[in-house]
PDB file of C-alpha atoms in Angstrom:
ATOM      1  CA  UNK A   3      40.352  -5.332  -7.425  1.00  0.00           C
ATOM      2  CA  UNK A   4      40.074  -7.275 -10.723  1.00  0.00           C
ATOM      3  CA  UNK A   5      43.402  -8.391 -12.119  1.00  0.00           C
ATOM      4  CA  UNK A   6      45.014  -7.702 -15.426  1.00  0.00           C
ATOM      5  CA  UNK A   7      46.247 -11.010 -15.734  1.00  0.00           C
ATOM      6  CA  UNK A   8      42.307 -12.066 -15.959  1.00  0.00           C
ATOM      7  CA  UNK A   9      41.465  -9.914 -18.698  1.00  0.00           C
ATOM      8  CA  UNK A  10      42.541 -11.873 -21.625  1.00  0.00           C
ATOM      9  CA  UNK A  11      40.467 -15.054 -20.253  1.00  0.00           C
ATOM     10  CA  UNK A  12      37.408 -13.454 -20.039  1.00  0.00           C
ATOM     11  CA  UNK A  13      37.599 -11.572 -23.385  1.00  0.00           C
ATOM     12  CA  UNK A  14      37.928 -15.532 -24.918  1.00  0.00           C
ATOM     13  CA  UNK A  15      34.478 -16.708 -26.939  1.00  0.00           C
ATOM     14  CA  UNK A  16      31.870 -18.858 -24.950  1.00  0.00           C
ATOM     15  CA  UNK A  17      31.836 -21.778 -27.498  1.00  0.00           C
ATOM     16  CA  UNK A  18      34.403 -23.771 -29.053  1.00  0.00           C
ATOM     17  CA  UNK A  19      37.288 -22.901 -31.929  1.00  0.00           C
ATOM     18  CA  UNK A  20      34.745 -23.595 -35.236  1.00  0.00           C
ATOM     19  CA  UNK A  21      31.661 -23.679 -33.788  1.00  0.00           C
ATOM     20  CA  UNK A  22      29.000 -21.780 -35.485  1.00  0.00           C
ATOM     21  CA  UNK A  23      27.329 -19.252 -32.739  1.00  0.00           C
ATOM     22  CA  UNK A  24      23.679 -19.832 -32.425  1.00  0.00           C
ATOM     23  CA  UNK A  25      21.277 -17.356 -33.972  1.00  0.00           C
ATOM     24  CA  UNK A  26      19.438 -15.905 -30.826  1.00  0.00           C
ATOM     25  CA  UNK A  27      16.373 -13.951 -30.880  1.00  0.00           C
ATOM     26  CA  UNK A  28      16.674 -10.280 -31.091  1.00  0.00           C
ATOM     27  CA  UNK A  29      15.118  -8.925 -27.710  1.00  0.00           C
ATOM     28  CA  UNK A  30      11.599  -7.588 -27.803  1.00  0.00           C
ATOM     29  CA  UNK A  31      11.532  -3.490 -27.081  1.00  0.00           C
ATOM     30  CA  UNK A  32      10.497  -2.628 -24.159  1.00  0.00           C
ATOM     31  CA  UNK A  33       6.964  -1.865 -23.689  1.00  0.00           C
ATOM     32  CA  UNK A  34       6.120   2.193 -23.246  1.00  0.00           C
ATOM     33  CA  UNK A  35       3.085   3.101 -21.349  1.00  0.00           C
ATOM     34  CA  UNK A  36       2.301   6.389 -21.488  1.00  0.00           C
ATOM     35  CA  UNK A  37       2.392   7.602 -18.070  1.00  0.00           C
ATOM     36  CA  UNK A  38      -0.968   9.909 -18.409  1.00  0.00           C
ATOM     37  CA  UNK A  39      -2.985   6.092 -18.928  1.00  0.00           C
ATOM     38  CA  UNK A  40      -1.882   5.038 -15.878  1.00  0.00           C
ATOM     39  CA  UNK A  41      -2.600   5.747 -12.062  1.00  0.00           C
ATOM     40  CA  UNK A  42      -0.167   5.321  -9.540  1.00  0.00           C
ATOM     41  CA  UNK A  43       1.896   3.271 -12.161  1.00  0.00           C
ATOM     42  CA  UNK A  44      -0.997   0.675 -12.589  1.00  0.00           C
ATOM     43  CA  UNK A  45      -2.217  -0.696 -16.103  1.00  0.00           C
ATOM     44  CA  UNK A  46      -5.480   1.389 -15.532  1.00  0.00           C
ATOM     45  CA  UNK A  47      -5.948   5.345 -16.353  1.00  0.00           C
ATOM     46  CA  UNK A  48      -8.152   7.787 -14.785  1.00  0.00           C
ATOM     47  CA  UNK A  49     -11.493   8.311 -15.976  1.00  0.00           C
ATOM     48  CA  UNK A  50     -12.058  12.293 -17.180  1.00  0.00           C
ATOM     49  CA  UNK A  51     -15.185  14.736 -15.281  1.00  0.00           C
ATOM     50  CA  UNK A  52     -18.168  12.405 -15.101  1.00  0.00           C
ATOM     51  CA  UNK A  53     -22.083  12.906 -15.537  1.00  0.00           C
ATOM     52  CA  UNK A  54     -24.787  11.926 -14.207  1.00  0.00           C
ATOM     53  CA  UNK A  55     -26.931   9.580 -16.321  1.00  0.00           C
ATOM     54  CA  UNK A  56     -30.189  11.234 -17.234  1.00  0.00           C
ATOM     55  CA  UNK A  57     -31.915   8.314 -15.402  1.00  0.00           C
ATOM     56  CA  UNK A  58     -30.875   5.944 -12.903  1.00  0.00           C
ATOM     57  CA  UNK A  59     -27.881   6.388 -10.162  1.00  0.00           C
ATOM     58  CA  UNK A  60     -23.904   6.564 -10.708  1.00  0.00           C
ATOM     59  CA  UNK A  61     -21.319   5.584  -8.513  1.00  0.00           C
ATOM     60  CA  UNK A  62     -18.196   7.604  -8.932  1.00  0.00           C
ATOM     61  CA  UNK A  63     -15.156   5.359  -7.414  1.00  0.00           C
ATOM     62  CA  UNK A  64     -11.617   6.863  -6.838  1.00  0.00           C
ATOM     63  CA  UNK A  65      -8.811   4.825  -5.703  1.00  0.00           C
ATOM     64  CA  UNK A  66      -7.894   4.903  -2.488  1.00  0.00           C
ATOM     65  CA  UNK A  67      -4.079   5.103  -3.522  1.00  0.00           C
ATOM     66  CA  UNK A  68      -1.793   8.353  -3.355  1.00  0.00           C
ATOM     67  CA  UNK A  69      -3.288   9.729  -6.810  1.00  0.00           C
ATOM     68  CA  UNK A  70      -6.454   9.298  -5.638  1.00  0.00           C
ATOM     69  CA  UNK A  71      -7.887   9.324  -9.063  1.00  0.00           C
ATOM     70  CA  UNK A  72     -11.545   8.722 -10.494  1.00  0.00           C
ATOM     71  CA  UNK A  73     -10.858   5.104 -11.991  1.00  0.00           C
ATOM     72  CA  UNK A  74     -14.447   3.678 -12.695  1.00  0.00           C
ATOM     73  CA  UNK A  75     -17.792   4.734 -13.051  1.00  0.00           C
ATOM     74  CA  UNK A  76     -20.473   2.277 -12.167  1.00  0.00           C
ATOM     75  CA  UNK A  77     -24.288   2.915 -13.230  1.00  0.00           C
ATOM     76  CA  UNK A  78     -27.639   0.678 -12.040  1.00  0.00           C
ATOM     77  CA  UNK A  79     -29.750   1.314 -15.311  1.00  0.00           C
ATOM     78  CA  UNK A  80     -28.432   0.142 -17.282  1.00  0.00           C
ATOM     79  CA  UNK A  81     -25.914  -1.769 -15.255  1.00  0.00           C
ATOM     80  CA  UNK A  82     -22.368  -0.796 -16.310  1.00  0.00           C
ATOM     81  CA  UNK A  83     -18.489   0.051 -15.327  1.00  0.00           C
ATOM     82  CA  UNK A  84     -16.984   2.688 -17.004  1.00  0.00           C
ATOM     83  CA  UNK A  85     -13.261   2.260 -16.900  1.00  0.00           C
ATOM     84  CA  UNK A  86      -9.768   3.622 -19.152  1.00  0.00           C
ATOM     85  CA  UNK A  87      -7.741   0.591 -19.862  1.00  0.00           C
ATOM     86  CA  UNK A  88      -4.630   0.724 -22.058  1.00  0.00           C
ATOM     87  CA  UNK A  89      -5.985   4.148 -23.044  1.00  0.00           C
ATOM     88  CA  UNK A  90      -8.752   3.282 -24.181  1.00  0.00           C
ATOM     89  CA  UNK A  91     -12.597   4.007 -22.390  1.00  0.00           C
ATOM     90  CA  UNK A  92     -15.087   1.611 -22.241  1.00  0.00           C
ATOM     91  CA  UNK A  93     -18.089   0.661 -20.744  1.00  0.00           C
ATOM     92  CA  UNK A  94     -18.648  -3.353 -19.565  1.00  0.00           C
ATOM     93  CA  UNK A  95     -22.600  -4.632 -19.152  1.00  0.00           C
ATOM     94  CA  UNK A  96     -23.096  -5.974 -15.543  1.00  0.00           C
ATOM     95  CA  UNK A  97     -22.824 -10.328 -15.748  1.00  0.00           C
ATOM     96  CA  UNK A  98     -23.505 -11.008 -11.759  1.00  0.00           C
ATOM     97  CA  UNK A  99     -24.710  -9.264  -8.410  1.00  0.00           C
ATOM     98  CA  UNK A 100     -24.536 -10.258  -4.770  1.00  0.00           C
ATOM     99  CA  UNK A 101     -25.340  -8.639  -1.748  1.00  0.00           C
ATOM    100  CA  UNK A 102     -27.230  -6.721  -0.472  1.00  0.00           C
ATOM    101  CA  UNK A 103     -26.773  -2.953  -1.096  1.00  0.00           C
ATOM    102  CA  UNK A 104     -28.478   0.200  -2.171  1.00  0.00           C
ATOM    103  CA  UNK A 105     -29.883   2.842  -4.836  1.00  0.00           C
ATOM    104  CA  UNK A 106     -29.273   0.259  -7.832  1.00  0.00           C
ATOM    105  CA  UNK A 107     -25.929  -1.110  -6.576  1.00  0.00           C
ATOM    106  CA  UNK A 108     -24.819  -4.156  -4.807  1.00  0.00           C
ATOM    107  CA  UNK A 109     -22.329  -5.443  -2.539  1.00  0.00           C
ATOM    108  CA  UNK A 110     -20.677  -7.368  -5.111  1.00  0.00           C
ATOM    109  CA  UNK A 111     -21.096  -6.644  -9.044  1.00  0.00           C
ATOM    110  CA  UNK A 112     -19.511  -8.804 -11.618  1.00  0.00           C
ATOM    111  CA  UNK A 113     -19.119  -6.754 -15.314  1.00  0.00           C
ATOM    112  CA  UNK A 114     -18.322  -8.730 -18.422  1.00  0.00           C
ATOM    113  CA  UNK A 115     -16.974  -7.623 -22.167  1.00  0.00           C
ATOM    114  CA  UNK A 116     -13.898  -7.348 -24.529  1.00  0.00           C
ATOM    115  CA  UNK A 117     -11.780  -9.941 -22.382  1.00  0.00           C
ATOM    116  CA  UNK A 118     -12.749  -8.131 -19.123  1.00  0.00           C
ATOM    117  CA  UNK A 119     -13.821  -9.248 -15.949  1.00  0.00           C
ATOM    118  CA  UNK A 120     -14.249  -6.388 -13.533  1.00  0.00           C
ATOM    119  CA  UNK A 121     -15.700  -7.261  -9.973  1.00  0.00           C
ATOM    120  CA  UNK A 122     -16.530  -4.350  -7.716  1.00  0.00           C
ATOM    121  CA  UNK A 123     -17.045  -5.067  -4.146  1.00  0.00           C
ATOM    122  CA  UNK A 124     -17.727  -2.968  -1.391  1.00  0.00           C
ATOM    123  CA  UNK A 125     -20.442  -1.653   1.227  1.00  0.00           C
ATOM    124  CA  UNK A 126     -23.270   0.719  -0.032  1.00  0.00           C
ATOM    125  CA  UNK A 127     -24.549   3.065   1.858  1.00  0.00           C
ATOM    126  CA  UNK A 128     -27.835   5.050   2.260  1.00  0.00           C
ATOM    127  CA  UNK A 129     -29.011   8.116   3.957  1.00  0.00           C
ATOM    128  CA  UNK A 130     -32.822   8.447   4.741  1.00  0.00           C
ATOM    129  CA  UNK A 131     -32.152  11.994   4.652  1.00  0.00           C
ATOM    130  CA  UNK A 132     -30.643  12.606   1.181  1.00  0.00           C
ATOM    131  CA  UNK A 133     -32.730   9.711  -0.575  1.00  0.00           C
ATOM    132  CA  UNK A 134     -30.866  10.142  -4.125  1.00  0.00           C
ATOM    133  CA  UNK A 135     -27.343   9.741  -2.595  1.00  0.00           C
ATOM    134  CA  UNK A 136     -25.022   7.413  -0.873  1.00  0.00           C
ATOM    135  CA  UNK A 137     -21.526   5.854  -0.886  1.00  0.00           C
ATOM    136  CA  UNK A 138     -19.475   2.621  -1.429  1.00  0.00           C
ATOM    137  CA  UNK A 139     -16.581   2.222   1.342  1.00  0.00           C
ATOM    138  CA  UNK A 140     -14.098  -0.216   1.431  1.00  0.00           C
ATOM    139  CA  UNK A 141     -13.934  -0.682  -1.813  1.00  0.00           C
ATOM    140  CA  UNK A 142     -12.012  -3.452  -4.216  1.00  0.00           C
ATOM    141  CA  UNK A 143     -12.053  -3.114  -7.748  1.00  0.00           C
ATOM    142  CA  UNK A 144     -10.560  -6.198  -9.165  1.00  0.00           C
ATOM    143  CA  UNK A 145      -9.859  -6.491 -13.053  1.00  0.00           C
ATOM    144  CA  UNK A 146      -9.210  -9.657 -14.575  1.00  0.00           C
ATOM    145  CA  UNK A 147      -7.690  -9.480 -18.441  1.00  0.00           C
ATOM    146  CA  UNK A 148      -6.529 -12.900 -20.283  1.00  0.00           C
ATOM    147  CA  UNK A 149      -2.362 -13.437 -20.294  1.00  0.00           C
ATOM    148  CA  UNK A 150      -2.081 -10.697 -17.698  1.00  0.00           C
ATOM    149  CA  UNK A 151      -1.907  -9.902 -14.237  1.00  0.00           C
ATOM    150  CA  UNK A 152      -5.274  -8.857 -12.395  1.00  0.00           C
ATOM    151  CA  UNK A 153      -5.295  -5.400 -11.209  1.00  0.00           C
ATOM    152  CA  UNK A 154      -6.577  -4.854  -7.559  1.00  0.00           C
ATOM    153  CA  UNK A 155      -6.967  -1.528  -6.517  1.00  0.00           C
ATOM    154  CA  UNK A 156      -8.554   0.084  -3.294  1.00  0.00           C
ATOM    155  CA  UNK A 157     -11.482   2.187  -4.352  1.00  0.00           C
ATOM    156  CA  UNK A 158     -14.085   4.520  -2.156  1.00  0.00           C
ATOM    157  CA  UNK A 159     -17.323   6.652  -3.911  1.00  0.00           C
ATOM    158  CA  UNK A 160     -20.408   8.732  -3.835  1.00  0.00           C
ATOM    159  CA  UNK A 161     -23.300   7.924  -5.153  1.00  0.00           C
ATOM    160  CA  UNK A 162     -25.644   9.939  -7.214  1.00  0.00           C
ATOM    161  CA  UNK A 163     -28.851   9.413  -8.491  1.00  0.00           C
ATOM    162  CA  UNK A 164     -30.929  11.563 -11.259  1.00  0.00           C
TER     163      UNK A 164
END
């Protein structure tokens, strides 16, 4: 139980009888973040209903979190990653590939622009039987954006191909 007799003491100044008090910063706002540009309270927002592009194949990648929302968009021609980021929708032109994979894609895809690095790894699979479809399992869909923290997130897909 705190004591009365304490009170007075702790009310008392933190610097000394005449002593100017240092101007301190006012504290920065806190930042809002519109909860409908975000998934699973992550920096990244979920892409609206896709197309299909009217050439090429798409792979449409939803994380494998509790939302399980569509967060990217990848097509093979032209090479690109369609993601929302800080509300905003953009699409970022493939910079590297490795791996072997399928239908356009490959096991790991490097996409550059704006202060973005996006790498997309995972396994791409075919079907000899439906040649203009497959998946990507196992997903990882890493962002990388200067001064802050990467965003990892677990993603899994179909594949579609015009």
């Amino acid at each position: 139980m705190l004591s009365l007799a304490l009170l007075p003491i702790a009310m008392l100044p933190l610097w000394p009888a005449g002593a100017q008090q240092a101007d301190t910063p006012a504290a920065a706002p806190p930042q809002v973040i519109d909860p409908s540009a975000t998934v699973d309270g992550l920096p990244i927002g979920a892409l609206p209903q896709q197309r299909l592009p009217a050439k090429g194949c798409a792979a449409f990648l939803w994380s494998r979190t509790p939302s399980m929302a569509l967060v990217a968009m990848a097509t093979a021609d032209p090479g690109s990653l369609r993601l929302s980021l800080d509300g905003k929708t953009a699409d970022y032109p493939i910079s590297a590939q490795n791996g072997i994979g399928g239908l356009g894609f490959s096991q790991i895809t490097e996409y550059r622009g704006a202060g973005v690095v996006a790498t997309l790894q995972g396994n791409v699979r075919t079907d000899a039987g439906a040649p203009n479809s497959g998946s990507i399992s196992d997903g990882i869909l890493r962002i990388e954006r200067a001064g802050r923290a990467a965003i990892v997130i677990p993603v899994a897909g179909a594949i579609g191909c015009a």
